[in-house]
Coordinates of C-alpha atoms in Angstrom, one line a residue:
Chain A
M18 CA 102.3 84.1 107.2
N19 CA 101.5 87.8 107.3
W20 CA 101.9 91.0 105.3
G21 CA 105.4 91.4 106.5
T22 CA 106.5 88.0 105.0
L23 CA 104.8 89.0 101.7
Y24 CA 106.6 92.3 101.8
S25 CA 110.0 90.6 102.2
Q26 CA 109.3 88.2 99.3
L27 CA 108.2 91.0 97.0
G28 CA 111.2 93.1 98.1
G29 CA 113.4 90.3 96.6
V30 CA 111.5 90.5 93.3
N31 CA 112.1 94.2 93.2
K32 CA 115.6 93.8 92.1
H33 CA 114.5 92.4 88.7
S34 CA 111.7 94.9 88.1
T35 CA 111.7 98.0 86.0
S36 CA 111.5 101.5 87.7
L37 CA 107.7 101.5 87.2
G38 CA 107.6 98.1 88.8
K39 CA 109.4 99.5 91.9
I40 CA 107.0 102.4 92.1
W41 CA 104.1 100.0 91.8
L42 CA 105.4 98.0 94.7
S43 CA 105.8 101.1 96.9
V44 CA 102.2 102.3 96.0
L45 CA 101.0 98.8 96.8
F46 CA 102.6 98.6 100.2
I47 CA 102.4 102.1 101.4
F48 CA 98.9 103.1 100.2
R49 CA 97.1 99.8 100.2
V50 CA 98.5 97.2 102.6
T51 CA 99.5 99.7 105.3
I52 CA 96.3 101.6 105.2
L53 CA 94.3 98.3 105.1
V54 CA 96.1 97.0 108.2
L55 CA 96.4 100.2 110.2
A56 CA 93.1 102.0 109.4
A57 CA 90.5 100.1 107.3
E58 CA 90.4 97.0 109.5
R59 CA 89.4 99.1 112.5
V60 CA 86.7 100.9 110.6
W61 CA 85.1 97.6 109.6
G62 CA 85.9 96.0 113.0
D63 CA 82.3 96.4 114.3
E64 CA 80.5 96.0 111.0
Q65 CA 78.3 93.2 112.2
S66 CA 78.0 94.0 115.9
D67 CA 76.9 97.6 115.2
F68 CA 74.6 96.6 112.3
T69 CA 71.2 97.4 113.9
C70 CA 67.7 96.5 112.6
N71 CA 64.4 97.9 113.8
T72 CA 62.9 94.6 114.9
Q73 CA 63.1 92.3 117.8
Q74 CA 62.7 89.2 115.7
P75 CA 65.6 86.8 116.5
G76 CA 67.7 86.0 113.5
C77 CA 66.4 88.8 111.4
K78 CA 69.6 91.0 111.9
N79 CA 71.9 88.1 111.1
V80 CA 70.1 87.2 107.9
C81 CA 69.8 90.8 106.8
Y82 CA 73.6 91.4 107.4
D83 CA 74.4 88.3 105.4
H84 CA 72.1 89.4 102.6
F85 CA 73.6 92.9 102.3
F86 CA 77.3 92.0 103.0
P87 CA 77.9 88.6 101.3
V88 CA 81.7 89.3 101.4
S89 CA 83.1 92.1 103.5
H90 CA 85.1 94.8 101.8
I91 CA 88.1 94.0 104.0
R92 CA 88.2 90.4 102.8
L93 CA 87.8 91.4 99.2
W94 CA 90.8 93.8 99.5
C95 CA 92.9 91.2 101.3
L96 CA 92.1 88.7 98.5
Q97 CA 92.8 91.3 95.8
L98 CA 96.2 92.2 97.3
I99 CA 97.2 88.5 97.6
F100 CA 96.1 87.7 94.0
V101 CA 97.8 90.8 92.7
S102 CA 101.1 90.0 94.5
T103 CA 101.1 86.4 93.2
P104 CA 102.4 87.0 89.6
A105 CA 105.4 88.9 91.0
L106 CA 106.2 85.8 93.2
L107 CA 106.0 83.6 90.1
M108 CA 108.5 85.9 88.5
A109 CA 110.8 85.5 91.5
M110 CA 110.5 81.7 91.1
Y111 CA 111.4 81.8 87.4
V112 CA 114.4 84.0 88.1
S113 CA 115.7 81.7 90.8
F114 CA 115.1 78.7 88.4
R115 CA 117.1 80.5 85.7
K116 CA 120.0 81.3 88.1
R117 CA 120.1 77.7 89.3
G118 CA 120.4 76.5 85.7
V119 CA 123.3 78.9 85.1
R120 CA 125.0 77.9 88.3
R121 CA 124.7 74.2 87.4
N122 CA 126.2 74.8 84.0
L123 CA 129.0 76.8 85.6
I124 CA 129.9 74.0 87.9
A125 CA 129.5 71.2 85.3
N126 CA 131.3 72.8 82.3
R127 CA 134.4 74.2 84.0
R128 CA 137.4 72.1 84.7
D129 CA 138.4 74.0 87.8
R130 CA 135.7 74.7 90.4
P131 CA 134.1 78.1 90.1
T132 CA 135.2 80.3 93.1
Q133 CA 132.8 81.2 95.9
E134 CA 133.2 84.8 94.6
E135 CA 131.8 83.9 91.2
L136 CA 128.9 82.1 92.6
E137 CA 128.2 85.1 94.9
N138 CA 128.3 87.4 91.9
L139 CA 125.8 85.1 90.1
K140 CA 123.4 85.4 93.0
K141 CA 123.7 89.2 93.1
R142 CA 123.5 89.7 89.3
R143 CA 120.4 91.4 87.9
L144 CA 119.2 89.5 84.8
P145 CA 118.3 91.8 81.9
I146 CA 114.6 91.6 80.9
T147 CA 115.0 89.9 77.5
G148 CA 113.9 86.7 75.9
R149 CA 111.9 84.3 78.1
L150 CA 112.2 86.6 81.1
W151 CA 110.6 89.3 79.1
L152 CA 107.7 87.0 78.2
T153 CA 107.3 85.9 81.9
Y154 CA 107.4 89.5 83.1
T155 CA 104.9 90.6 80.5
C156 CA 102.6 87.7 81.4
S157 CA 102.8 88.6 85.1
L158 CA 101.9 92.2 84.4
F159 CA 99.0 91.1 82.3
F160 CA 97.7 88.9 85.1
R161 CA 98.1 91.6 87.6
I162 CA 96.0 93.9 85.5
I163 CA 93.3 91.2 85.1
F164 CA 93.2 90.5 88.8
E165 CA 93.0 94.2 89.8
A166 CA 90.2 94.9 87.4
G167 CA 88.4 91.7 88.3
F168 CA 88.3 92.5 92.0
M169 CA 87.3 96.2 91.4
Y170 CA 84.4 95.0 89.2
A171 CA 83.4 92.5 91.8
L172 CA 83.3 95.1 94.6
Y173 CA 81.3 97.4 92.3
Y174 CA 78.9 94.6 91.4
I175 CA 78.3 93.2 94.9
Y176 CA 77.8 96.6 96.6
D177 CA 76.1 98.4 93.7
G178 CA 78.7 101.1 93.5
F179 CA 81.3 102.4 96.0
Q180 CA 79.0 104.4 98.3
M181 CA 77.7 102.8 101.5
P182 CA 74.1 103.8 102.4
R183 CA 73.1 104.6 106.0
L184 CA 69.8 102.7 105.7
V185 CA 69.0 99.4 104.0
K186 CA 65.5 97.9 103.8
C187 CA 65.4 94.1 104.4
E188 CA 62.6 91.7 103.6
Q189 CA 64.5 88.3 104.1
W190 CA 62.9 85.5 106.1
P191 CA 62.5 85.4 109.2
C192 CA 62.0 89.2 109.3
P193 CA 58.2 89.7 109.7
N194 CA 57.9 92.5 107.1
K195 CA 60.1 95.2 105.5
V196 CA 62.5 96.1 108.2
D197 CA 64.9 99.2 108.4
C198 CA 68.5 98.2 109.1
F199 CA 71.2 100.7 109.8
I200 CA 74.8 100.3 108.8
S201 CA 77.6 101.2 111.1
R202 CA 79.9 104.1 110.1
P203 CA 78.8 104.4 106.5
T204 CA 80.5 107.7 105.7
E205 CA 83.9 106.5 107.0
K206 CA 83.5 103.3 105.0
T207 CA 82.7 105.2 101.9
V208 CA 85.8 107.4 102.3
F209 CA 88.1 104.3 102.7
T210 CA 86.4 102.5 99.8
I211 CA 87.0 105.4 97.5
F212 CA 90.6 105.7 98.7
M213 CA 91.3 102.0 98.1
V214 CA 89.6 102.1 94.7
A215 CA 91.7 105.1 93.7
S216 CA 94.9 103.3 94.8
S217 CA 93.8 100.3 92.8
A218 CA 93.2 102.4 89.7
I219 CA 96.7 104.0 90.1
C220 CA 98.2 100.5 90.3
I221 CA 96.4 99.5 87.1
V222 CA 97.7 102.6 85.3
L223 CA 101.2 101.9 86.5
N224 CA 101.0 98.3 85.3
V225 CA 99.6 99.3 81.9
A226 CA 102.4 101.9 81.5
E227 CA 105.0 99.3 82.5
L228 CA 103.5 96.9 79.9
I229 CA 103.7 99.5 77.2
Y230 CA 107.3 100.4 78.2
L231 CA 108.4 96.8 78.0
I232 CA 106.8 96.2 74.6
I233 CA 108.3 99.4 73.2
K234 CA 111.8 98.5 74.6
N235 CA 111.5 95.0 73.0
L236 CA 110.6 96.5 69.6
M237 CA 113.5 98.9 69.8
R238 CA 115.9 96.1 70.7
C239 CA 114.7 94.1 67.7
S240 CA 115.3 97.0 65.3
T241 CA 118.7 97.7 66.8
K242 CA 119.7 94.0 66.5
H243 CA 118.6 94.2 62.8
K244 CA 120.9 97.2 62.3
M245 CA 123.8 95.6 64.1
S246 CA 123.8 92.8 61.6
H247 CA 125.6 95.1 59.1
V248 CA 129.4 94.9 59.6
Y249 CA 130.2 98.4 58.5
T250 CA 128.1 99.9 61.2
D251 CA 130.3 98.1 63.8
H252 CA 133.4 99.8 62.3
E253 CA 131.7 103.1 62.4
S254 CA 130.8 102.9 66.1
K255 CA 134.3 101.5 66.8
D256 CA 135.9 104.5 65.1
K257 CA 133.6 106.9 67.0
A258 CA 134.5 105.3 70.3
V259 CA 138.3 105.5 69.5
S260 CA 138.1 109.3 68.6
Q261 CA 135.9 109.9 71.7
N262 CA 138.5 108.1 73.8
K263 CA 141.3 110.2 72.4
I264 CA 139.3 113.4 73.3
N265 CA 138.7 112.1 76.8
E266 CA 142.4 111.2 77.3
R267 CA 143.4 114.7 76.2
F268 CA 140.8 116.2 78.5
L269 CA 141.9 114.1 81.5
S270 CA 145.5 114.9 81.0
T271 CA 144.8 118.7 81.0
A272 CA 142.7 118.2 84.2
D273 CA 145.5 116.3 85.8
S274 CA 148.1 119.0 84.9
D275 CA 145.8 121.7 86.3
D276 CA 145.5 119.6 89.6
K277 CA 149.3 119.4 89.9
A278 CA 149.6 123.2 89.3
T279 CA 147.0 124.0 92.1
Chain D
M19 CA 103.0 95.8 107.9
N20 CA 102.9 98.2 110.8
W21 CA 104.3 101.3 112.2
G22 CA 107.5 99.4 113.0
T23 CA 108.1 98.6 109.4
L24 CA 107.5 102.3 108.4
Y25 CA 110.0 103.3 111.2
T26 CA 112.7 101.0 109.8
Q27 CA 112.2 102.4 106.3
L28 CA 112.3 106.0 107.5
T29 CA 115.4 105.5 109.7
G30 CA 117.2 104.3 106.5
V31 CA 116.3 107.7 104.9
N32 CA 117.6 109.5 108.0
R33 CA 121.2 109.1 106.8
H34 CA 120.7 111.4 103.9
S35 CA 118.7 114.1 105.8
T36 CA 119.8 117.3 107.3
S37 CA 119.9 117.7 111.1
L38 CA 116.5 119.4 111.0
G39 CA 115.2 116.4 109.0
K40 CA 116.5 114.1 111.7
I41 CA 114.7 116.2 114.4
W42 CA 111.5 116.1 112.3
L43 CA 111.7 112.3 112.2
S44 CA 112.2 112.0 116.0
V45 CA 109.2 114.4 116.6
L46 CA 107.1 112.3 114.2
F47 CA 107.8 109.0 115.8
I48 CA 108.0 110.0 119.5
F49 CA 105.3 112.6 119.7
R50 CA 102.9 111.4 117.0
V51 CA 103.1 107.7 116.1
S52 CA 103.9 106.5 119.6
V53 CA 101.2 108.7 121.2
L54 CA 98.7 107.6 118.5
V55 CA 99.4 103.9 119.0
V56 CA 99.9 103.8 122.8
A57 CA 97.3 106.3 123.9
A58 CA 95.0 107.8 121.3
E59 CA 93.8 104.5 119.9
T60 CA 92.7 103.4 123.4
V61 CA 90.8 106.6 124.0
W62 CA 88.9 106.3 120.8
S63 CA 88.4 102.6 121.0
D64 CA 84.8 102.8 122.4
E65 CA 83.8 105.9 120.4
Q66 CA 80.8 104.2 118.9
A67 CA 80.0 101.7 121.5
D68 CA 79.7 104.4 124.2
F69 CA 78.0 107.0 122.0
V70 CA 74.6 107.1 123.7
C71 CA 71.4 108.8 122.5
N72 CA 68.4 109.5 124.6
T73 CA 66.0 107.3 122.5
L74 CA 65.0 103.7 122.1
Q75 CA 64.5 104.1 118.4
P76 CA 66.7 101.4 116.7
G77 CA 69.2 102.9 114.2
C78 CA 69.0 106.4 115.6
E79 CA 72.4 106.1 117.5
N80 CA 74.1 104.6 114.4
V81 CA 72.8 107.4 112.2
C82 CA 73.6 110.2 114.6
Y83 CA 77.1 108.8 115.2
D84 CA 77.7 108.7 111.5
H85 CA 76.4 112.3 111.1
F86 CA 78.7 113.8 113.8
F87 CA 81.8 111.6 113.2
P88 CA 82.0 111.1 109.4
I89 CA 85.7 110.0 109.8
S90 CA 87.3 109.3 113.1
H91 CA 90.1 111.4 114.4
V92 CA 92.3 108.3 114.7
R93 CA 91.9 107.4 111.0
L94 CA 92.6 111.0 110.0
W95 CA 95.8 111.0 112.0
C96 CA 96.8 107.6 110.6
L97 CA 96.3 108.8 107.0
Q98 CA 98.1 112.1 107.8
L99 CA 101.2 110.2 109.2
I100 CA 101.3 107.8 106.3
F101 CA 101.0 110.6 103.7
A102 CA 103.6 112.8 105.5
S103 CA 106.0 109.8 105.7
T104 CA 105.8 109.1 101.9
P105 CA 107.9 111.9 100.5
P106 CA 111.0 110.9 102.5
L107 CA 110.6 107.4 101.1
L108 CA 110.7 108.8 97.6
V109 CA 114.0 110.6 98.5
A110 CA 115.3 107.2 99.6
M111 CA 114.2 105.6 96.3
Y112 CA 116.0 108.4 94.4
V113 CA 119.2 107.9 96.5
A114 CA 119.1 104.1 95.9
H115 CA 118.7 104.8 92.1
R116 CA 121.7 107.1 92.1
R117 CA 123.8 104.6 94.1
H118 CA 122.8 101.9 91.6
E119 CA 124.0 104.1 88.7
D120 CA 127.3 104.8 90.4
K121 CA 127.7 101.1 91.2
R122 CA 127.2 100.2 87.6
G123 CA 129.9 102.7 86.6
I124 CA 132.3 101.2 89.0
L125 CA 131.6 97.6 87.9
C126 CA 131.9 98.5 84.2
A127 CA 135.4 99.8 84.7
S128 CA 138.2 97.3 83.9
R129 CA 140.1 97.9 87.1
S130 CA 141.6 95.5 89.6
R131 CA 139.1 93.5 91.7
A132 CA 140.6 95.0 94.9
K133 CA 140.2 98.6 93.7
Q134 CA 136.6 97.8 92.6
E135 CA 135.8 96.4 96.1
E136 CA 137.3 99.4 97.7
D137 CA 135.3 101.8 95.5
L138 CA 132.0 99.8 96.2
E139 CA 132.6 99.9 99.9
S140 CA 133.2 103.7 99.9
L141 CA 130.1 104.2 97.8
R142 CA 128.0 102.2 100.2
K143 CA 129.3 104.2 103.2
R144 CA 129.3 107.6 101.4
R145 CA 126.6 110.1 102.3
L146 CA 125.5 111.9 99.2
P147 CA 125.8 115.7 99.5
I148 CA 122.4 117.4 99.1
T149 CA 123.3 119.2 95.8
G150 CA 122.1 119.2 92.3
A151 CA 119.2 116.9 91.4
L152 CA 119.1 115.5 95.0
W153 CA 118.6 119.0 96.3
W154 CA 115.5 119.4 94.1
V155 CA 114.1 116.0 95.1
Y156 CA 114.7 116.8 98.8
A157 CA 113.1 120.3 98.5
A158 CA 110.1 118.8 96.6
S159 CA 109.7 116.2 99.3
L160 CA 109.7 118.9 102.0
L161 CA 107.0 120.9 100.1
F162 CA 104.8 117.8 99.7
R163 CA 105.2 117.0 103.4
L164 CA 104.1 120.6 104.3
L165 CA 101.2 120.4 101.9
F166 CA 99.9 117.0 103.3
E167 CA 100.3 118.2 106.9
A168 CA 98.4 121.4 106.2
V169 CA 95.6 119.7 104.3
F170 CA 95.0 117.1 107.0
M171 CA 95.0 119.7 109.7
Y172 CA 92.6 121.8 107.8
A173 CA 90.4 118.8 107.1
L174 CA 90.3 117.9 110.8
Y175 CA 89.4 121.5 111.7
A176 CA 86.7 121.8 109.0
I177 CA 85.0 118.4 109.8
Y178 CA 84.9 118.9 113.5
D179 CA 84.5 122.7 113.6
G180 CA 87.6 123.2 115.7
V181 CA 89.7 121.0 118.0
W182 CA 87.2 120.9 120.9
L183 CA 84.8 118.0 121.3
P184 CA 81.4 118.7 122.9
R185 CA 79.8 116.5 125.6
L186 CA 76.4 116.8 124.0
V187 CA 75.2 116.9 120.4
R188 CA 71.7 117.3 119.2
C189 CA 70.6 115.1 116.4
E190 CA 67.6 115.3 114.1
E191 CA 68.5 112.6 111.5
V192 CA 66.0 110.1 110.2
P193 CA 65.0 107.6 111.9
C194 CA 65.3 109.6 115.1
P195 CA 61.7 110.6 115.9
N196 CA 62.5 114.2 116.9
E197 CA 65.5 116.2 118.1
V198 CA 67.4 113.8 120.3
D199 CA 70.2 114.4 122.8
C200 CA 73.3 112.3 122.1
F201 CA 76.3 112.1 124.4
V202 CA 79.9 111.7 123.2
S203 CA 82.2 109.3 125.0
R204 CA 85.3 110.8 126.9
P205 CA 85.0 114.3 125.3
T206 CA 87.6 116.0 127.5
E207 CA 90.3 113.3 127.1
K208 CA 89.7 113.4 123.3
T209 CA 90.0 117.2 123.3
V210 CA 93.3 116.9 125.2
F211 CA 94.7 114.5 122.6
T212 CA 93.4 116.4 119.7
V213 CA 95.1 119.6 120.9
F214 CA 98.3 117.6 121.5
M215 CA 98.3 116.0 118.1
A216 CA 97.5 119.4 116.4
A217 CA 100.5 121.0 118.3
A218 CA 102.8 118.2 117.3
S219 CA 101.7 118.5 113.7
G220 CA 102.3 122.3 113.9
A221 CA 105.8 121.7 115.3
C222 CA 106.5 119.3 112.4
M223 CA 105.3 122.0 109.9
V224 CA 107.6 124.6 111.6
L225 CA 110.5 122.1 111.3
N226 CA 109.8 121.5 107.6
V227 CA 109.6 125.2 106.9
A228 CA 112.9 125.8 108.7
E229 CA 114.5 122.9 106.8
L230 CA 113.3 124.3 103.5
A231 CA 114.6 127.8 104.4
Y232 CA 118.0 126.2 105.4
L233 CA 118.3 124.3 102.1
V234 CA 117.5 127.4 100.1
A235 CA 119.9 129.5 102.1
K236 CA 122.6 126.8 101.7
A237 CA 122.1 126.7 97.9
A238 CA 122.2 130.5 97.7
T239 CA 125.5 130.7 99.6
R240 CA 126.9 127.7 97.6
G241 CA 126.3 129.7 94.4
P242 CA 128.7 132.6 94.9
A243 CA 131.3 130.4 96.7
R244 CA 131.2 128.0 93.7
R245 CA 132.0 130.9 91.3
G246 CA 135.2 131.6 93.2
V247 CA 136.5 128.0 92.9
R248 CA 134.4 127.1 89.9
K249 CA 137.2 126.0 87.6
G250 CA 138.7 123.5 90.1
Q251 CA 135.4 122.0 91.2
A252 CA 133.9 121.8 87.7
D253 CA 137.1 120.1 86.6
Y254 CA 136.6 117.4 89.3
A255 CA 133.0 116.8 88.2
A256 CA 134.0 116.8 84.6
K257 CA 137.0 114.5 85.3
D258 CA 134.6 111.9 86.9
K259 CA 132.3 112.2 83.9
G260 CA 135.3 111.8 81.5
L261 CA 136.5 108.6 83.4
L262 CA 133.0 107.1 83.3
Q263 CA 132.7 107.9 79.6
M264 CA 136.1 106.3 78.9
M265 CA 135.1 103.1 80.8
R266 CA 131.9 102.9 78.7
N267 CA 133.9 103.4 75.5
E268 CA 136.3 100.6 76.5
T269 CA 133.3 98.2 77.0
L270 CA 131.8 99.3 73.7
M271 CA 135.0 98.8 71.8
A272 CA 135.6 95.4 73.4
S273 CA 132.1 94.3 72.4
S274 CA 132.2 95.7 68.9
S275 CA 135.6 94.1 68.2
S276 CA 134.3 90.7 69.4
V277 CA 131.2 91.2 67.1
S278 CA 133.3 92.2 64.1
S279 CA 135.7 89.2 64.7
A280 CA 132.6 86.9 64.9
C281 CA 131.2 88.4 61.7
K282 CA 134.6 88.0 59.9
A283 CA 134.6 84.3 60.9
V284 CA 131.2 84.0 59.3

């Protein structure tokens, strides 16, 4: 189980997402997971070994490190990325459940066995985001936003902001008095923290935009369905299509004759 | 998630690039990513552990290291490579979107299954010509690549006051008691690699500029040539559009006639 496996799972979900969902997935994996794995983990690699306190009291450094870093940034980001990816995986599970239902009906209701080709088509088909799928997708977006915001707030709350200080003053037992402790690479850590927070904010904005898009699309679909309930409108659109077709046929025939001439 | 995954993604993009784009990708992966992973990361691995200051004051080394190396060269290069690789991935996303639209057009058509399969196969193998909207997307990706490369090179130059790493730095930060001598680990080796990576980045920028100039020149020459055979070519594009519209109309008519027959039944 590693980021690569998660990537392949989420790549499968991508097929049923909207365009904004696909952009969200790219931002997630290029700017967050890749940077976390390739760069941020190195920066935080020596966070405890190079955390130095101005004391010789055994145990004081350990206790002070634990007091100021209850959960490391890296672990918080790992958890955030896993939680944020989970709703998308639930979507994938729902889609495969739906497809299995359709496949079972196809096999049960037809007198002759459905061909391998038809089953293959069913597997490749992209389900439109309507009805229950729409509801599931919207819920998954909602949970993604909640998890992203929750973890961002947790990071802000635990570390009192996004900036890492150079010096922290520690009074925990067994330190004999107020002791100066120095954090390793604070500037580099601040740069990466701000970068990851900015990427997280972009992901929240994309999720909100996608949610709004889905709601608007659903409302438009409902109003179109209401209009289509009138019979005369069907005839109108049918007539329009017939006349457009005649225009196209005439156009194509002239293009064909031109081809033959050249 | 590692450089290998990024490499797989980018080689997929390669098919739709120009020859200069393919050379750029090779330079990127051979001279920059490989050198970074295989050599540079090892050289910088002990950058803090072997950064030594002439003092026993606890915390002075940490603070002086942080003051002189706000962000490590290796991290800057990692970010630079990731940002420079992102625009080609956006081109790949656009190409995939275009293919998806064309595929939908083919599947909507009520032609024979065999003809559809043939069309889909040719679509999958076909290399989209860099014209029209794809030209704009590709040119924009080149501009962004140039911008990111230049910004990161400037950032490296500004933070470290050049590409040369000194052996000795003098530090007066609190809690150091006075001006303290601090010694950087492997300064010459680091300077060599910094110069190498800056040169490779410069070469990539030159390739990007050349590719942009080539695309602009190609578009400019295509303009007058198109005017000569404009009628014929425009007809081909319009013929495809007409066919696609006819297929859509057939689907629309089929669905509307089924709805009207259902309504009549009611």
